[in-house]
Tab-separated table of N, CA and C in Angstrom:
chain	number	residue	atom	x	y	z
A	160	GLY	N	-17.572	172.852	-195.379
A	160	GLY	CA	-17.178	171.657	-194.722
A	160	GLY	C	-17.317	170.354	-195.222
A	161	LEU	N	-16.979	169.416	-194.744
A	161	LEU	CA	-17.158	167.914	-195.221
A	161	LEU	C	-18.147	167.117	-194.455
A	162	ASP	N	-18.732	166.204	-195.161
A	162	ASP	CA	-19.654	165.289	-194.399
A	162	ASP	C	-18.823	164.084	-193.759
A	163	ALA	N	-19.609	163.216	-193.005
A	163	ALA	CA	-18.952	162.193	-192.355
A	163	ALA	C	-18.111	161.234	-193.318
A	164	ASP	N	-18.871	160.984	-194.316
A	164	ASP	CA	-18.409	160.103	-195.194
A	164	ASP	C	-16.870	160.606	-195.896
A	165	SER	N	-17.139	161.940	-196.218
A	165	SER	CA	-15.819	162.519	-196.744
A	165	SER	C	-14.668	162.484	-195.836
A	166	THR	N	-14.860	162.637	-194.311
A	166	THR	CA	-13.888	162.688	-193.561
A	166	THR	C	-13.389	161.373	-193.466
A	167	THR	N	-14.185	160.265	-193.477
A	167	THR	CA	-13.770	158.884	-193.337
A	167	THR	C	-12.817	158.525	-194.473
A	168	LYS	N	-13.147	159.064	-195.719
A	168	LYS	CA	-12.393	158.628	-196.807
A	168	LYS	C	-11.036	159.200	-196.811
A	169	ILE	N	-11.071	160.656	-196.371
A	169	ILE	CA	-9.592	161.083	-196.196
A	169	ILE	C	-8.859	160.591	-194.935
A	170	ALA	N	-9.522	160.107	-193.844
A	170	ALA	CA	-9.015	159.432	-192.815
A	170	ALA	C	-8.372	158.119	-193.269
A	171	HIS	N	-8.851	157.426	-193.803
A	171	HIS	CA	-8.411	156.214	-194.471
A	171	HIS	C	-7.300	156.284	-195.332
A	172	ARG	N	-7.502	157.370	-196.201
A	172	ARG	CA	-6.302	157.668	-197.116
A	172	ARG	C	-4.854	157.901	-196.499
A	173	LEU	N	-5.070	158.668	-195.209
A	173	LEU	CA	-4.077	159.058	-194.252
A	173	LEU	C	-3.493	157.844	-193.571
A	174	LEU	N	-4.301	156.936	-193.071
A	174	LEU	CA	-3.970	155.730	-192.525
A	174	LEU	C	-3.252	154.804	-193.419
A	175	LYS	N	-3.534	154.767	-194.610
A	175	LYS	CA	-2.813	153.968	-195.738
A	175	LYS	C	-1.508	154.505	-196.027
A	176	SER	N	-1.470	155.925	-196.196
A	176	SER	CA	-0.156	156.599	-196.438
A	176	SER	C	0.669	156.414	-195.326
A	177	ALA	N	0.565	156.480	-194.135
A	177	ALA	CA	1.350	156.274	-193.000
A	177	ALA	C	1.714	154.934	-192.893
A	178	ARG	N	0.991	153.848	-193.173
A	178	ARG	CA	1.402	152.405	-193.155
A	178	ARG	C	2.372	152.227	-194.301
A	179	ASP	N	2.130	152.892	-195.437
A	179	ASP	CA	3.201	152.631	-196.667
A	179	ASP	C	4.455	153.300	-196.372
A	180	LEU	N	4.373	154.180	-195.376
A	180	LEU	CA	5.728	155.051	-195.237
A	180	LEU	C	6.709	154.004	-194.427
A	181	SER	N	7.769	154.187	-194.938
A	181	SER	CA	9.042	153.326	-194.355
A	181	SER	C	10.288	154.316	-194.036
A	182	ILE	N	10.533	154.633	-192.976
A	182	ILE	CA	11.474	155.601	-192.701
A	182	ILE	C	12.948	154.725	-192.413
A	183	PRO	N	14.032	154.813	-193.233
A	183	PRO	CA	15.100	154.207	-192.960
A	183	PRO	C	15.733	154.817	-191.528
A	184	THR	N	16.414	153.749	-190.733
A	184	THR	CA	17.200	153.856	-189.677
A	184	THR	C	18.496	153.473	-189.556
A	185	GLY	N	19.301	153.821	-188.719
A	185	GLY	CA	20.700	153.277	-188.897
A	185	GLY	C	20.978	151.992	-188.712
A	186	ASP	N	19.951	151.158	-187.908
A	186	ASP	CA	20.145	149.846	-187.694
A	186	ASP	C	19.677	148.941	-188.933
A	187	GLY	N	19.213	149.511	-189.828
A	187	GLY	CA	18.597	148.628	-190.894
A	187	GLY	C	17.088	148.465	-190.956
A	188	GLU	N	16.707	148.445	-189.859
A	188	GLU	CA	15.147	148.016	-189.578
A	188	GLU	C	14.290	149.611	-189.758
A	189	PRO	N	13.494	149.596	-190.761
A	189	PRO	CA	12.741	150.857	-190.974
A	189	PRO	C	11.777	150.997	-189.748
A	190	LEU	N	11.597	152.373	-189.773
A	190	LEU	CA	10.658	152.888	-188.696
A	190	LEU	C	9.226	152.877	-189.364
A	191	MET	N	8.352	152.154	-188.706
A	191	MET	CA	6.990	152.215	-189.205
A	191	MET	C	6.090	153.208	-188.372
A	192	VAL	N	5.459	153.826	-189.196
A	192	VAL	CA	4.426	154.954	-188.681
A	192	VAL	C	3.247	154.615	-188.725
A	193	THR	N	2.540	154.963	-187.556
A	193	THR	CA	1.070	154.639	-187.388
A	193	THR	C	0.313	155.918	-187.066
A	194	LEU	N	-0.991	155.904	-187.260
A	194	LEU	CA	-1.814	157.084	-186.832
A	194	LEU	C	-2.980	156.626	-186.124
A	195	SER	N	-3.526	157.383	-185.158
A	195	SER	CA	-4.840	157.191	-184.562
A	195	SER	C	-5.386	158.535	-184.830
A	196	LEU	N	-6.506	158.204	-185.535
A	196	LEU	CA	-7.571	159.552	-186.065
A	196	LEU	C	-8.962	159.508	-185.346
A	197	GLY	N	-9.323	160.803	-184.959
A	197	GLY	CA	-10.803	161.028	-184.693
A	197	GLY	C	-11.435	161.964	-185.394
A	198	THR	N	-12.498	161.821	-185.860
A	198	THR	CA	-13.307	162.841	-186.637
A	198	THR	C	-14.730	162.885	-186.000
A	199	ALA	N	-15.133	164.175	-186.366
A	199	ALA	CA	-16.619	164.557	-185.959
A	199	ALA	C	-17.047	165.549	-186.964
A	200	THR	N	-18.307	165.560	-187.472
A	200	THR	CA	-18.803	166.320	-188.158
A	200	THR	C	-20.240	166.943	-187.867
A	201	GLN	N	-20.537	168.209	-188.053
A	201	GLN	CA	-21.692	168.869	-187.716
A	201	GLN	C	-22.802	168.771	-188.761
A	202	THR	N	-23.888	168.364	-188.535
A	202	THR	CA	-25.034	168.442	-189.298
A	202	THR	C	-26.087	169.335	-188.946
A	203	PRO	N	-27.036	170.070	-189.644
A	203	PRO	CA	-27.940	170.981	-189.551
A	203	PRO	C	-28.867	170.417	-188.261
A	204	ASP	N	-29.062	169.224	-188.212
A	204	ASP	CA	-29.989	168.785	-187.270
A	204	ASP	C	-29.133	168.003	-185.992
A	205	GLY	N	-27.736	168.257	-186.114
A	205	GLY	CA	-26.816	167.711	-185.222
A	205	GLY	C	-27.111	168.244	-183.832
A	206	CYS	N	-26.181	167.497	-183.053
A	206	CYS	CA	-26.345	167.886	-181.486
A	206	CYS	C	-25.009	168.692	-181.082
A	207	LEU	N	-24.121	169.073	-181.917
A	207	LEU	CA	-22.913	169.568	-181.520
A	207	LEU	C	-23.121	171.116	-181.757
A	208	ALA	N	-23.349	172.024	-180.707
A	208	ALA	CA	-23.891	173.299	-180.811
A	208	ALA	C	-22.930	174.197	-181.142
A	209	ASN	N	-21.601	174.154	-181.137
A	209	ASN	CA	-20.641	175.115	-181.400
A	209	ASN	C	-19.129	174.644	-181.737
A	210	PRO	N	-18.397	175.208	-182.257
A	210	PRO	CA	-17.021	174.811	-182.465
A	210	PRO	C	-16.240	174.112	-181.512
A	211	SER	N	-16.646	174.600	-180.317
A	211	SER	CA	-16.033	173.982	-179.170
A	211	SER	C	-16.520	172.476	-178.842
A	212	GLU	N	-17.674	172.437	-178.930
A	212	GLU	CA	-18.181	170.992	-178.784
A	212	GLU	C	-17.875	170.058	-179.976
A	213	LEU	N	-17.712	170.684	-181.231
A	213	LEU	CA	-17.180	169.620	-182.201
A	213	LEU	C	-15.984	169.520	-182.010
A	214	LEU	N	-14.904	170.170	-181.771
A	214	LEU	CA	-13.669	169.801	-181.335
A	214	LEU	C	-13.497	168.894	-180.191
A	215	ALA	N	-14.409	168.840	-179.230
A	215	ALA	CA	-14.362	167.949	-178.115
A	215	ALA	C	-14.712	166.701	-178.631
A	216	ALA	N	-15.667	166.800	-179.282
A	216	ALA	CA	-16.310	165.291	-180.049
A	216	ALA	C	-15.169	164.488	-180.972
A	217	ALA	N	-14.425	165.457	-181.631
A	217	ALA	CA	-13.360	164.877	-182.353
A	217	ALA	C	-12.405	164.428	-181.392
A	218	GLY	N	-11.939	164.813	-180.284
A	218	GLY	CA	-10.926	164.513	-179.302
A	218	GLY	C	-11.447	163.231	-178.673
A	219	GLN	N	-12.859	162.996	-178.544
A	219	GLN	CA	-13.387	161.800	-178.021
A	219	GLN	C	-13.194	160.709	-178.944
A	220	ALA	N	-13.383	160.888	-180.215
A	220	ALA	CA	-13.281	159.871	-181.113
A	220	ALA	C	-11.798	159.521	-181.215
A	221	LEU	N	-10.915	160.374	-181.308
A	221	LEU	CA	-9.489	160.214	-181.239
A	221	LEU	C	-9.009	159.351	-180.122
A	222	TYR	N	-9.664	159.531	-178.821
A	222	TYR	CA	-9.090	158.699	-177.656
A	222	TYR	C	-9.625	157.394	-177.684
A	223	HIS	N	-10.861	157.310	-178.341
A	223	HIS	CA	-11.424	155.895	-178.847
A	223	HIS	C	-10.743	155.238	-179.615
A	224	SER	N	-10.022	155.810	-180.634
A	224	SER	CA	-9.010	155.057	-181.484
A	224	SER	C	-8.047	154.538	-180.847
A	225	LYS	N	-7.303	155.352	-179.925
A	225	LYS	CA	-6.282	155.044	-179.176
A	225	LYS	C	-6.566	153.906	-178.325
A	226	ARG	N	-7.483	153.884	-177.696
A	226	ARG	CA	-7.987	152.713	-176.595
A	226	ARG	C	-8.285	151.450	-177.164
A	227	SER	N	-8.707	151.523	-178.526
A	227	SER	CA	-9.207	150.432	-179.403
A	227	SER	C	-8.047	149.762	-180.047
A	228	GLY	N	-6.791	150.242	-180.015
A	228	GLY	CA	-5.730	149.483	-180.559
A	228	GLY	C	-4.809	150.202	-181.412
A	229	ARG	N	-5.019	151.596	-181.468
A	229	ARG	CA	-4.314	152.480	-182.290
A	229	ARG	C	-4.272	152.060	-183.772
A	230	ASP	N	-3.710	152.925	-184.426
A	230	ASP	CA	-3.646	152.762	-185.932
A	230	ASP	C	-4.877	152.547	-186.596
A	231	ARG	N	-5.832	153.342	-186.236
A	231	ARG	CA	-7.210	153.374	-186.763
A	231	ARG	C	-7.833	154.823	-186.632
A	232	HIS	N	-9.194	154.847	-187.391
A	232	HIS	CA	-9.796	156.102	-187.468
A	232	HIS	C	-11.182	155.571	-186.689
A	233	THR	N	-11.859	156.461	-185.913
A	233	THR	CA	-13.005	156.765	-185.409
A	233	THR	C	-13.760	157.941	-185.552
A	234	ARG	N	-15.009	157.671	-186.039
A	234	ARG	CA	-16.053	158.754	-186.068
A	234	ARG	C	-16.811	158.995	-184.943
A	235	TYR	N	-17.077	160.096	-184.555
A	235	TYR	CA	-17.770	160.392	-183.288
A	235	TYR	C	-19.114	159.882	-183.331
A	236	ASP	N	-19.796	159.935	-184.649
A	236	ASP	CA	-21.156	159.273	-184.540
A	236	ASP	C	-21.082	157.821	-184.513
A	237	ALA	N	-20.108	157.353	-184.526
A	237	ALA	CA	-20.014	155.676	-184.426
A	237	ALA	C	-19.667	155.397	-182.943
A	238	ILE	N	-19.399	156.067	-182.008
A	238	ILE	CA	-19.131	155.524	-180.553
A	238	ILE	C	-20.348	155.852	-179.729
A	239	GLU	N	-20.444	155.072	-178.783
A	239	GLU	CA	-21.503	155.553	-177.556
A	239	GLU	C	-20.705	156.282	-176.790
A	240	VAL	N	-21.289	157.425	-176.626
A	240	VAL	CA	-20.846	158.375	-175.548
A	240	VAL	C	-21.487	158.137	-174.067
A	241	ALA	N	-20.525	158.200	-173.227
A	241	ALA	CA	-21.389	158.089	-171.800
A	241	ALA	C	-21.534	159.336	-171.193
């Protein structure tokens, strides 16, 4: 697996690649692509007990990105969970 810093680096590369992408359209205005990303990682002393909890945490981080303005990455360990 990857640690949180590695997933953040990959997410930022994906965001940059999407921002740099320009898809031609019939009206001459390029279609711009944006991404909202959320990641979560498990550490040996972490609180995510199983793969389902890890996936749910990544989903929470994803929706935090969307609520925060989209076109961004959020790490689960960087949000306050209610």
